[in-house]
Amino acid sequence: MSLFSPTAAVSYFFNYFLMKGVLVTIGLTVAAVVGGLILGMGIALLRMSSNPVLAGAARFYIWFFRGTPLLIQLVVIYSGLPQLGIKFSVITCALVGLILNEAAYLAEIVRSGFMAVSAGQREAAWALSLSPWVTFRRVTLPQAFRLMIPPLGNSINSLLKATSLASVISVEELMRRSDMLMQEHFQILEVYAAATAYYLILTSVWDAVQRRLEKHFGRSSAAKTRRVAASAPVAQASAGARA
Amino acid sequence: MQPQLREVPAVRMEAVYKHYGDFTALNEVDLKVAKGEKIVVCGPSGSGKSTLIRCINHIEKHDEGLIYVNGVELDHQRKNIDAVRRDTGMVFQSFNLFPHMTVLENCTLAPMTANGMSEAEARDLAMHFLTKVRIPDQAEKFPGQLSGGQQQRVAIARALCMRPKIMLFDEPTSALDPEMVKEVLETMKKLAEEGMTMLCVTHEMGFAREVADRIVFMNEGRVVEQAAPEEFFKHPKSERARTFLDQIIH
């Protein structure tokens, strides 16, 4: 038996059982991003509200979910909650855990994006009699979104890999199925080489998508940063810090 | 154009106060501006000039006193604030153009969304005012591709597209390189000649002398004196105005 069999690694890469795990990983990621963004937007709005109770509740939420490991959150939802009579299917547990956790991070990204849009933009919109909705939809949101893309991309990259933690509560995603194959055939390096390749492909695809998004939403600002770089240090600093 | 004092004044402020914590930004301010009148507000920094004109379109909320704009009371009710903002246009020190929209889109957004104008109509209107500020050829560019002076002229055109009756200028040339100040002041002069009611916070005393009907001098949140430019520059009544003029007129 050789030290490492490339042919075995390749055959694991094309293993149908493993491929279905990849699909589950993608599904978990997409669902958690969508759910996390919706919940995260809501939490960000609460966090920015002038009502101290709502803002406090949002702060507590963010503090709690960012301050505890996702692994514990998943295990508590899967094994802990049934003790209180609350029971979900495995996949629901994984989704609830991932969404609740991701929302806390995305809420802070959304908030920082909106805070980086200068107050002057809102004042100009008021002075022009724009309605609050038009101000949000046409003035603040597009500018905030452009600032959110780099940290958002980073967060989604982390989330993609964090879905592997769902293997612990027996969700048969890429990691779990790799474990299963490994225990069956004991070709540890070969199986994980295939899994590693899949994670790299997924993160690379996401990188490419993110670059296109940045390019698309950065259209007008390429010229802007050249000329008025001095007036936009906030945007650049926040993007740089997270990259 | 002669100010017509018997009409409803364009702006009327009575005993207006504005506080920021312990700081009093506006201290019992009374001011009346007739339709068609051009006012230049000046004074040392922190004297409340910007706060004064930002209260007129409720970008800043006054704490006490009465403000009427074209007879509408600014009483913090949504509908009155809207009415007042439709009557006033504002130009900011830092331009505040929308950086993600072209010059044309900056000008058409408010007419289309707030006035329900069609795109074609709004475009014609925008081009009319862009021509007036002499930059129709920049319509498809983004603000970041223009010089400061051009950006400020776009900001003026954008405000005019809502056909305001009163224009508020908050230090419109303070953020500009010296060689661009003139083009913006020329645009403002043209507007003044057409009879627009204008309130302008500025340190450009040449502009004040030439265009203003009245200078309002502020210090520590109060209107210290008001006079025609001739009078104000030659015989300032207050000691504070004298030292201020000594410092800015070299």
Short mmCIF file of C-alpha atoms in Angstrom, two decimals:
data_model
loop_
_atom_site.label_atom_id
_atom_site.label_comp_id
_atom_site.label_asym_id
_atom_site.label_seq_id
_atom_site.Cartn_x
_atom_site.Cartn_y
_atom_site.Cartn_z
CA MET A 1 0.00 0.00 0.00
CA SER A 2 1.39 3.37 -1.01
CA LEU A 3 1.59 6.46 1.25
CA PHE A 4 -0.99 8.35 -0.79
CA SER A 5 -3.03 7.14 -3.71
CA PRO A 6 -3.90 9.99 -6.15
CA THR A 7 -6.25 7.74 -8.09
CA ALA A 8 -8.21 6.97 -4.92
CA ALA A 9 -8.38 10.70 -4.12
CA VAL A 10 -9.70 11.39 -7.61
CA SER A 11 -12.25 8.64 -7.33
CA TYR A 12 -13.47 10.06 -4.01
CA PHE A 13 -13.75 13.46 -5.73
CA PHE A 14 -16.15 11.93 -8.23
CA ASN A 15 -17.90 9.82 -5.61
CA TYR A 16 -21.65 10.33 -5.98
CA PHE A 17 -22.24 9.99 -2.23
CA LEU A 18 -19.71 12.78 -1.53
CA MET A 19 -21.12 14.97 -4.30
CA LYS A 20 -24.53 14.87 -2.67
CA GLY A 21 -22.84 16.07 0.52
CA VAL A 22 -21.47 19.03 -1.46
CA LEU A 23 -25.01 19.91 -2.54
CA VAL A 24 -26.13 19.86 1.09
CA THR A 25 -23.23 22.18 2.01
CA ILE A 26 -24.24 24.60 -0.74
CA GLY A 27 -27.87 24.43 0.31
CA LEU A 28 -27.05 25.10 3.96
CA THR A 29 -24.87 28.07 2.99
CA VAL A 30 -27.41 29.65 0.65
CA ALA A 31 -30.27 29.19 3.11
CA ALA A 32 -28.22 30.57 6.00
CA VAL A 33 -27.12 33.61 3.96
CA VAL A 34 -30.66 34.42 2.85
CA GLY A 35 -32.17 33.79 6.28
CA GLY A 36 -29.27 35.52 8.01
CA LEU A 37 -29.55 38.60 5.79
CA ILE A 38 -33.28 38.98 6.38
CA LEU A 39 -32.96 38.50 10.13
CA GLY A 40 -29.73 40.52 10.23
CA MET A 41 -31.33 43.50 8.45
CA GLY A 42 -34.13 43.47 10.99
CA ILE A 43 -31.69 43.32 13.89
CA ALA A 44 -29.57 46.10 12.37
CA LEU A 45 -32.68 48.30 12.07
CA LEU A 46 -33.56 47.62 15.72
CA ARG A 47 -29.98 48.30 16.75
CA MET A 48 -30.09 51.70 14.99
CA SER A 49 -33.53 52.59 16.38
CA SER A 50 -33.88 55.44 18.82
CA ASN A 51 -35.95 53.27 21.16
CA PRO A 52 -33.50 52.17 23.89
CA VAL A 53 -35.38 48.92 24.64
CA LEU A 54 -35.33 47.76 20.99
CA ALA A 55 -31.73 48.87 20.50
CA GLY A 56 -30.75 47.13 23.75
CA ALA A 57 -32.46 43.90 22.73
CA ALA A 58 -30.62 43.95 19.39
CA ARG A 59 -27.31 44.61 21.14
CA PHE A 60 -27.94 41.71 23.51
CA TYR A 61 -28.72 39.41 20.59
CA ILE A 62 -25.54 40.37 18.75
CA TRP A 63 -23.45 40.13 21.90
CA PHE A 64 -24.84 36.69 22.69
CA PHE A 65 -24.55 35.04 19.28
CA ARG A 66 -21.17 36.53 18.43
CA GLY A 67 -19.85 35.72 21.88
CA THR A 68 -20.55 31.99 21.91
CA PRO A 69 -19.22 29.25 19.61
CA LEU A 70 -21.48 28.16 16.78
CA LEU A 71 -20.69 24.58 17.78
CA ILE A 72 -22.28 25.07 21.20
CA GLN A 73 -25.28 26.81 19.66
CA LEU A 74 -25.83 23.88 17.28
CA VAL A 75 -25.45 21.25 19.98
CA VAL A 76 -27.78 23.10 22.35
CA ILE A 77 -30.45 23.42 19.64
CA TYR A 78 -30.07 19.77 18.58
CA SER A 79 -29.54 17.98 21.91
CA GLY A 80 -30.42 20.59 24.55
CA LEU A 81 -33.78 21.93 23.45
CA PRO A 82 -35.47 18.47 23.33
CA GLN A 83 -34.94 18.42 27.10
CA LEU A 84 -37.43 21.34 27.19
CA GLY A 85 -39.74 19.51 24.82
CA ILE A 86 -38.67 21.52 21.75
CA LYS A 87 -37.70 19.22 18.91
CA PHE A 88 -36.72 19.93 15.33
CA SER A 89 -35.49 17.76 12.50
CA VAL A 90 -31.72 17.57 12.08
CA ILE A 91 -31.67 19.84 9.07
CA THR A 92 -33.95 22.39 10.75
CA CYS A 93 -31.64 22.44 13.77
CA ALA A 94 -28.66 23.14 11.55
CA LEU A 95 -30.49 25.90 9.66
CA VAL A 96 -31.83 27.56 12.80
CA GLY A 97 -28.37 27.54 14.36
CA LEU A 98 -26.59 28.84 11.26
CA ILE A 99 -29.18 31.56 10.60
CA LEU A 100 -29.29 32.80 14.19
CA ASN A 101 -25.49 32.92 14.30
CA GLU A 102 -24.97 34.46 10.87
CA ALA A 103 -27.64 37.13 11.49
CA ALA A 104 -25.60 38.50 14.40
CA TYR A 105 -22.57 39.04 12.17
CA LEU A 106 -24.54 40.35 9.20
CA ALA A 107 -26.46 42.79 11.43
CA GLU A 108 -23.19 44.47 12.37
CA ILE A 109 -22.07 44.57 8.73
CA VAL A 110 -25.37 46.11 7.63
CA ARG A 111 -25.22 48.65 10.44
CA SER A 112 -21.64 49.67 9.73
CA GLY A 113 -22.54 50.12 6.05
CA PHE A 114 -25.39 52.48 6.85
CA MET A 115 -23.37 54.39 9.42
CA ALA A 116 -20.61 55.00 6.87
CA VAL A 117 -23.00 56.87 4.55
CA SER A 118 -22.49 60.50 5.48
CA ALA A 119 -25.24 62.46 7.21
CA GLY A 120 -24.97 65.01 4.39
CA GLN A 121 -26.49 62.49 1.98
CA ARG A 122 -29.63 62.21 4.09
CA GLU A 123 -29.77 65.98 4.57
CA ALA A 124 -29.56 66.53 0.82
CA ALA A 125 -32.40 64.04 0.34
CA TRP A 126 -34.56 65.84 2.93
CA ALA A 127 -33.79 69.21 1.40
CA LEU A 128 -34.99 67.82 -1.96
CA SER A 129 -38.28 66.64 -0.38
CA LEU A 130 -37.53 62.98 -1.06
CA SER A 131 -39.78 60.64 0.92
CA PRO A 132 -38.18 58.45 3.62
CA TRP A 133 -38.68 55.39 1.41
CA VAL A 134 -37.04 56.98 -1.66
CA THR A 135 -34.21 58.26 0.55
CA PHE A 136 -33.62 54.74 1.84
CA ARG A 137 -34.09 52.89 -1.43
CA ARG A 138 -32.31 55.27 -3.82
CA VAL A 139 -29.82 57.21 -1.68
CA THR A 140 -28.64 55.39 1.45
CA LEU A 141 -29.14 51.71 0.58
CA PRO A 142 -27.08 51.66 -2.66
CA GLN A 143 -24.21 53.49 -0.99
CA ALA A 144 -24.37 51.34 2.15
CA PHE A 145 -24.55 48.17 0.09
CA ARG A 146 -21.38 49.01 -1.80
CA LEU A 147 -19.57 49.40 1.53
CA MET A 148 -21.06 46.15 2.81
CA ILE A 149 -19.89 43.90 -0.01
CA PRO A 150 -16.28 43.28 1.12
CA PRO A 151 -17.15 42.38 4.74
CA LEU A 152 -20.24 40.54 3.52
CA GLY A 153 -18.11 38.43 1.19
CA ASN A 154 -15.76 37.62 4.00
CA SER A 155 -18.60 36.57 6.24
CA ILE A 156 -20.12 34.32 3.58
CA ASN A 157 -16.74 32.67 3.00
CA SER A 158 -16.54 31.90 6.74
CA LEU A 159 -20.11 30.64 6.76
CA LEU A 160 -19.43 28.27 3.88
CA LYS A 161 -16.75 26.56 5.94
CA ALA A 162 -18.69 26.85 9.19
CA THR A 163 -21.42 24.62 7.74
CA SER A 164 -18.96 21.74 8.38
CA LEU A 165 -19.81 22.12 12.09
CA ALA A 166 -23.27 20.81 11.27
CA SER A 167 -21.59 17.42 10.80
CA VAL A 168 -21.38 17.21 14.59
CA ILE A 169 -25.18 17.08 14.84
CA SER A 170 -25.20 14.46 12.05
CA VAL A 171 -26.22 16.60 9.08
CA GLU A 172 -24.87 14.71 6.08
CA GLU A 173 -23.08 17.57 4.40
CA LEU A 174 -19.62 17.41 2.83
CA MET A 175 -17.67 17.00 6.07
CA ARG A 176 -19.95 14.36 7.53
CA ARG A 177 -19.99 12.29 4.36
CA SER A 178 -16.20 12.53 4.16
CA ASP A 179 -16.03 11.15 7.70
CA MET A 180 -18.37 8.33 6.73
CA LEU A 181 -16.29 7.38 3.70
CA MET A 182 -13.11 7.61 5.72
CA GLN A 183 -14.45 5.29 8.42
CA GLU A 184 -15.46 2.82 5.78
CA HIS A 185 -12.22 2.73 3.76
CA PHE A 186 -9.57 4.20 6.10
CA GLN A 187 -8.05 6.24 3.26
CA ILE A 188 -7.89 9.33 5.44
CA LEU A 189 -5.70 11.60 3.28
CA GLU A 190 -7.43 10.59 0.05
CA VAL A 191 -10.95 11.33 1.33
CA TYR A 192 -10.05 14.62 2.94
CA ALA A 193 -8.05 15.66 -0.13
CA ALA A 194 -11.26 15.34 -2.13
CA ALA A 195 -13.24 17.25 0.51
CA THR A 196 -10.56 19.96 0.68
CA ALA A 197 -10.69 20.34 -3.09
CA TYR A 198 -14.45 20.84 -2.92
CA TYR A 199 -14.19 23.52 -0.21
CA LEU A 200 -11.52 25.32 -2.24
CA ILE A 201 -13.65 25.22 -5.36
CA LEU A 202 -16.68 26.55 -3.50
CA THR A 203 -14.76 29.40 -1.84
CA SER A 204 -13.05 30.26 -5.15
CA VAL A 205 -16.37 30.42 -6.97
CA TRP A 206 -17.70 32.70 -4.26
CA ASP A 207 -14.57 34.89 -4.54
CA ALA A 208 -15.23 35.33 -8.24
CA VAL A 209 -18.88 36.21 -7.60
CA GLN A 210 -17.84 38.72 -4.96
CA ARG A 211 -15.33 40.38 -7.28
CA ARG A 212 -18.02 40.83 -9.92
CA LEU A 213 -20.39 42.31 -7.36
CA GLU A 214 -17.73 44.75 -6.19
CA LYS A 215 -17.01 45.75 -9.74
CA HIS A 216 -20.67 46.20 -10.54
CA PHE A 217 -21.47 48.33 -7.51
CA GLY A 218 -18.16 50.17 -7.60
CA ARG A 219 -18.77 51.64 -11.09
CA SER A 220 -19.29 55.22 -10.02
CA SER A 221 -16.83 55.23 -7.16
CA ALA A 222 -13.65 54.39 -9.04
CA ALA A 223 -13.50 57.96 -10.23
CA LYS A 224 -14.72 59.22 -6.92
CA THR A 225 -11.97 57.64 -4.84
CA ARG A 226 -9.34 59.10 -7.13
CA ARG A 227 -10.48 62.65 -6.63
CA VAL A 228 -12.03 62.77 -3.21
CA ALA A 229 -10.02 60.05 -1.49
CA ALA A 230 -9.51 62.36 1.47
CA SER A 231 -13.22 62.66 2.12
CA ALA A 232 -13.92 58.93 2.12
CA PRO A 233 -11.48 57.53 4.72
CA VAL A 234 -14.31 55.79 6.62
CA ALA A 235 -15.35 53.64 3.70
CA GLN A 236 -11.82 52.66 2.83
CA ALA A 237 -10.79 51.99 6.41
CA SER A 238 -13.76 49.72 7.10
CA ALA A 239 -13.25 47.81 3.87
CA GLY A 240 -9.54 47.44 4.54
CA ALA A 241 -9.95 46.30 8.12
CA ARG A 242 -12.12 43.36 7.14
CA ALA A 243 -10.33 42.29 4.00
CA MET B 1 -35.72 93.91 -7.63
CA GLN B 2 -37.37 95.80 -4.80
CA PRO B 3 -38.18 93.78 -1.69
CA GLN B 4 -41.93 93.98 -1.17
CA LEU B 5 -42.43 94.25 2.54
CA ARG B 6 -46.21 94.27 2.64
CA GLU B 7 -46.56 90.72 1.29
CA VAL B 8 -46.29 87.60 3.39
CA PRO B 9 -42.57 87.45 4.16
CA ALA B 10 -40.56 84.61 2.66
CA VAL B 11 -39.13 83.83 6.08
CA ARG B 12 -40.19 85.03 9.48
CA MET B 13 -38.41 83.92 12.65
CA GLU B 14 -39.56 85.00 16.07
CA ALA B 15 -37.57 84.38 19.25
CA VAL B 16 -36.05 81.19 17.89
CA TYR B 17 -33.82 79.13 20.16
CA LYS B 18 -31.74 76.08 19.38
CA HIS B 19 -29.72 74.21 21.99
CA TYR B 20 -27.13 71.45 21.70
CA GLY B 21 -26.88 70.20 25.27
CA ASP B 22 -25.60 73.17 27.26
CA PHE B 23 -24.59 75.08 24.13
CA THR B 24 -27.02 77.66 22.81
CA ALA B 25 -26.62 77.74 19.03
CA LEU B 26 -29.48 80.16 18.41
CA ASN B 27 -30.34 82.66 21.10
CA GLU B 28 -33.61 84.54 20.65
CA VAL B 29 -33.22 85.05 16.92
CA ASP B 30 -35.67 87.34 15.12
CA LEU B 31 -35.42 87.64 11.38
CA LYS B 32 -37.71 88.69 8.58
CA VAL B 33 -36.86 88.12 4.93
CA ALA B 34 -39.03 89.65 2.23
CA LYS B 35 -39.75 87.89 -1.04
CA GLY B 36 -37.00 88.52 -3.53
CA GLU B 37 -34.62 89.71 -0.87
CA LYS B 38 -30.99 88.57 -0.80
CA ILE B 39 -29.53 88.11 2.65
CA VAL B 40 -25.93 87.33 3.47
CA VAL B 41 -25.39 85.88 6.91
CA CYS B 42 -21.91 86.30 8.29
CA GLY B 43 -20.10 86.07 11.60
CA PRO B 44 -17.29 84.21 13.32
CA SER B 45 -17.30 80.40 13.29
CA GLY B 46 -19.66 78.89 15.82
CA SER B 47 -21.87 81.97 15.78
CA GLY B 48 -24.93 80.03 14.61
CA LYS B 49 -25.03 81.06 10.94
CA SER B 50 -25.37 77.53 9.56
CA THR B 51 -27.79 76.51 12.30
CA LEU B 52 -29.92 79.52 11.40
CA ILE B 53 -30.39 78.59 7.76
CA ARG B 54 -30.62 74.85 8.49
CA CYS B 55 -33.57 75.58 10.76
CA ILE B 56 -35.41 77.28 7.91
CA ASN B 57 -35.95 73.96 6.06
CA HIS B 58 -36.08 71.92 9.26
CA ILE B 59 -32.85 70.00 8.62
CA GLU B 60 -32.17 71.23 12.10
CA LYS B 61 -35.11 71.33 14.51
CA HIS B 62 -35.51 74.56 16.47
CA ASP B 63 -36.35 74.14 20.15
CA GLU B 64 -38.36 77.30 20.83
CA GLY B 65 -39.86 80.17 18.94
CA LEU B 66 -41.76 80.45 15.68
CA ILE B 67 -40.59 80.02 12.11
CA TYR B 68 -42.84 80.76 9.16
CA VAL B 69 -41.76 80.08 5.59
CA ASN B 70 -44.03 81.66 2.96
CA GLY B 71 -46.69 81.77 5.64
CA VAL B 72 -46.43 78.08 6.59
CA GLU B 73 -45.58 77.52 10.22
CA LEU B 74 -42.71 75.09 10.82
CA ASP B 75 -44.34 73.38 13.78
CA HIS B 76 -42.69 69.96 13.43
CA GLN B 77 -45.76 68.53 11.67
CA ARG B 78 -44.81 66.30 8.76
CA LYS B 79 -47.12 68.00 6.27
CA ASN B 80 -45.87 71.50 7.08
CA ILE B 81 -42.23 70.39 6.96
CA ASP B 82 -42.91 68.89 3.52
CA ALA B 83 -44.56 72.07 2.30
CA VAL B 84 -41.64 74.17 3.50
CA ARG B 85 -39.04 71.87 1.98
CA ARG B 86 -40.82 72.04 -1.36
CA ASP B 87 -40.52 75.82 -1.25
CA THR B 88 -36.83 75.82 -0.35
CA GLY B 89 -33.73 74.57 -2.09
CA MET B 90 -30.48 74.07 -0.26
CA VAL B 91 -26.83 74.06 -1.30
CA PHE B 92 -24.31 72.61 1.11
CA GLN B 93 -20.66 73.33 1.79
CA SER B 94 -19.73 69.74 0.92
CA PHE B 95 -22.03 69.58 -2.16
CA ASN B 96 -23.70 66.35 -0.98
CA LEU B 97 -24.33 65.12 -4.50
CA PHE B 98 -25.33 61.46 -4.67
CA PRO B 99 -22.04 59.83 -5.71
CA HIS B 100 -23.60 56.66 -7.17
CA MET B 101 -25.79 58.57 -9.62
CA THR B 102 -24.85 60.53 -12.71
CA VAL B 103 -25.21 64.30 -12.76
CA LEU B 104 -28.45 63.91 -14.70
CA GLU B 105 -29.84 61.31 -12.29
CA ASN B 106 -28.96 63.58 -9.38
CA CYS B 107 -31.12 66.25 -10.98
CA THR B 108 -34.06 64.07 -12.05
CA LEU B 109 -34.50 61.95 -8.90
CA ALA B 110 -36.51 64.46 -6.87
CA PRO B 111 -38.71 65.76 -9.71
CA MET B 112 -39.58 62.18 -10.67
CA THR B 113 -40.14 60.68 -7.23
CA ALA B 114 -41.44 63.67 -5.27
CA ASN B 115 -43.31 65.46 -8.05
CA GLY B 116 -44.32 62.48 -10.17
CA MET B 117 -42.76 63.92 -13.29
CA SER B 118 -42.16 61.61 -16.25
CA GLU B 119 -38.58 60.74 -17.09
CA ALA B 120 -38.65 62.77 -20.32
CA GLU B 121 -40.05 65.84 -18.59
CA ALA B 122 -37.57 65.56 -15.72
CA ARG B 123 -34.72 65.16 -18.16
CA ASP B 124 -35.71 68.30 -20.05
CA LEU B 125 -36.02 70.21 -16.81
CA ALA B 126 -32.62 68.97 -15.62
CA MET B 127 -30.95 69.87 -18.91
CA HIS B 128 -32.52 73.32 -18.74
CA PHE B 129 -30.94 74.02 -15.36
CA LEU B 130 -27.66 72.27 -16.18
CA THR B 131 -27.41 74.56 -19.17
CA LYS B 132 -28.13 77.49 -16.94
CA VAL B 133 -25.20 76.59 -14.63
CA ARG B 134 -23.17 76.00 -17.81
CA ILE B 135 -22.39 72.27 -17.54
CA PRO B 136 -24.89 70.49 -19.81
CA ASP B 137 -22.02 68.52 -21.34
CA GLN B 138 -21.27 66.82 -17.99
CA ALA B 139 -24.76 65.33 -17.59
CA GLU B 140 -23.71 61.70 -18.05
CA LYS B 141 -20.69 61.88 -15.72
CA PHE B 142 -20.55 60.88 -12.09
CA PRO B 143 -19.99 63.63 -9.49
CA GLY B 144 -16.57 62.22 -8.61
CA GLN B 145 -15.38 62.94 -12.14
CA LEU B 146 -16.07 66.67 -11.82
CA SER B 147 -14.13 69.48 -10.20
CA GLY B 148 -15.41 70.97 -6.95
CA GLY B 149 -16.72 74.04 -8.71
CA GLN B 150 -18.59 71.92 -11.23
CA GLN B 151 -20.02 69.73 -8.47
CA GLN B 152 -21.33 72.74 -6.62
CA ARG B 153 -22.95 74.07 -9.79
CA VAL B 154 -24.62 70.68 -10.27
CA ALA B 155 -25.86 70.93 -6.68
CA ILE B 156 -27.38 74.32 -7.50
CA ALA B 157 -29.04 72.92 -10.64
CA ARG B 158 -30.32 69.92 -8.68
CA ALA B 159 -31.95 72.21 -6.13
CA LEU B 160 -33.46 74.43 -8.85
CA CYS B 161 -35.09 71.41 -10.51
CA MET B 162 -37.59 71.40 -7.64
CA ARG B 163 -38.44 75.01 -8.55
CA PRO B 164 -37.93 76.42 -5.07
CA LYS B 165 -39.03 79.92 -4.11
CA ILE B 166 -36.21 80.37 -1.61
CA MET B 167 -32.61 79.23 -1.94
CA LEU B 168 -30.49 78.53 1.12
CA PHE B 169 -26.72 78.46 0.70
CA ASP B 170 -24.63 77.08 3.53
CA GLU B 171 -21.05 78.23 2.88
CA PRO B 172 -21.25 77.13 -0.77
CA THR B 173 -17.68 78.12 -1.63
CA SER B 174 -15.83 77.22 1.58
CA ALA B 175 -14.79 73.76 0.38
CA LEU B 176 -13.59 74.95 -3.03
CA ASP B 177 -10.13 75.66 -4.36
CA PRO B 178 -9.71 79.42 -4.82
CA GLU B 179 -9.84 79.30 -8.60
CA MET B 180 -13.27 77.65 -8.51
CA VAL B 181 -14.94 80.08 -6.15
CA LYS B 182 -15.67 82.56 -8.90
CA GLU B 183 -17.66 80.24 -11.17
CA VAL B 184 -19.96 79.32 -8.28
CA LEU B 185 -20.42 82.92 -7.18
CA GLU B 186 -21.21 83.91 -10.78
CA THR B 187 -23.93 81.27 -10.88
CA MET B 188 -25.36 82.59 -7.63
CA LYS B 189 -25.28 86.17 -8.90
CA LYS B 190 -27.23 85.14 -11.97
CA LEU B 191 -29.83 83.55 -9.74
CA ALA B 192 -30.02 86.70 -7.64
CA GLU B 193 -30.56 88.84 -10.73
CA GLU B 194 -33.55 86.70 -11.64
CA GLY B 195 -35.21 87.65 -8.40
CA MET B 196 -34.73 84.49 -6.34
CA THR B 197 -35.08 84.94 -2.59
CA MET B 198 -31.70 83.97 -1.17
CA LEU B 199 -30.18 83.40 2.23
CA CYS B 200 -26.50 82.79 2.01
CA VAL B 201 -23.96 82.00 4.70
CA THR B 202 -20.63 83.04 3.28
CA HIS B 203 -17.30 84.69 3.98
CA GLU B 204 -17.16 86.12 0.47
CA MET B 205 -17.47 89.77 1.33
CA GLY B 206 -17.10 90.88 -2.29
CA PHE B 207 -20.19 88.84 -3.14
CA ALA B 208 -22.00 90.26 -0.12
CA ARG B 209 -21.21 93.82 -1.13
CA GLU B 210 -22.33 93.26 -4.69
CA VAL B 211 -25.40 91.06 -4.31
CA ALA B 212 -26.84 91.35 -0.80
CA ASP B 213 -29.73 93.64 0.07
CA ARG B 214 -28.90 93.15 3.71
CA ILE B 215 -26.10 91.68 5.82
CA VAL B 216 -27.06 89.79 8.96
CA PHE B 217 -24.17 89.63 11.38
CA MET B 218 -24.28 86.92 14.04
CA ASN B 219 -22.25 86.26 17.14
CA GLU B 220 -22.73 83.64 19.86
CA GLY B 221 -26.12 82.59 18.52
CA ARG B 222 -27.55 86.10 18.35
CA VAL B 223 -28.26 88.42 15.46
CA VAL B 224 -26.04 91.28 16.54
CA GLU B 225 -26.75 93.68 13.71
CA GLN B 226 -28.43 93.90 10.33
CA ALA B 227 -27.74 96.55 7.75
CA ALA B 228 -27.35 97.22 4.06
CA PRO B 229 -23.85 96.20 2.86
CA GLU B 230 -22.67 99.81 2.41
CA GLU B 231 -23.65 100.67 5.93
CA PHE B 232 -22.37 97.46 7.46
CA PHE B 233 -18.93 97.57 5.88
CA LYS B 234 -18.36 101.29 6.40
CA HIS B 235 -19.96 101.83 9.79
CA PRO B 236 -20.39 98.60 11.71
CA LYS B 237 -22.28 99.44 14.87
CA SER B 238 -21.02 96.74 17.21
CA GLU B 239 -17.50 96.25 18.48
CA ARG B 240 -17.75 92.54 17.58
CA ALA B 241 -18.59 93.31 13.94
CA ARG B 242 -15.68 95.75 13.74
CA THR B 243 -13.13 93.19 14.97
CA PHE B 244 -14.68 90.56 12.70
CA LEU B 245 -14.37 92.79 9.65
CA ASP B 246 -10.82 93.75 10.59
CA GLN B 247 -9.90 90.08 10.61
CA ILE B 248 -11.44 89.08 7.31
CA ILE B 249 -10.81 92.16 5.19
CA HIS B 250 -7.09 92.46 4.68
#
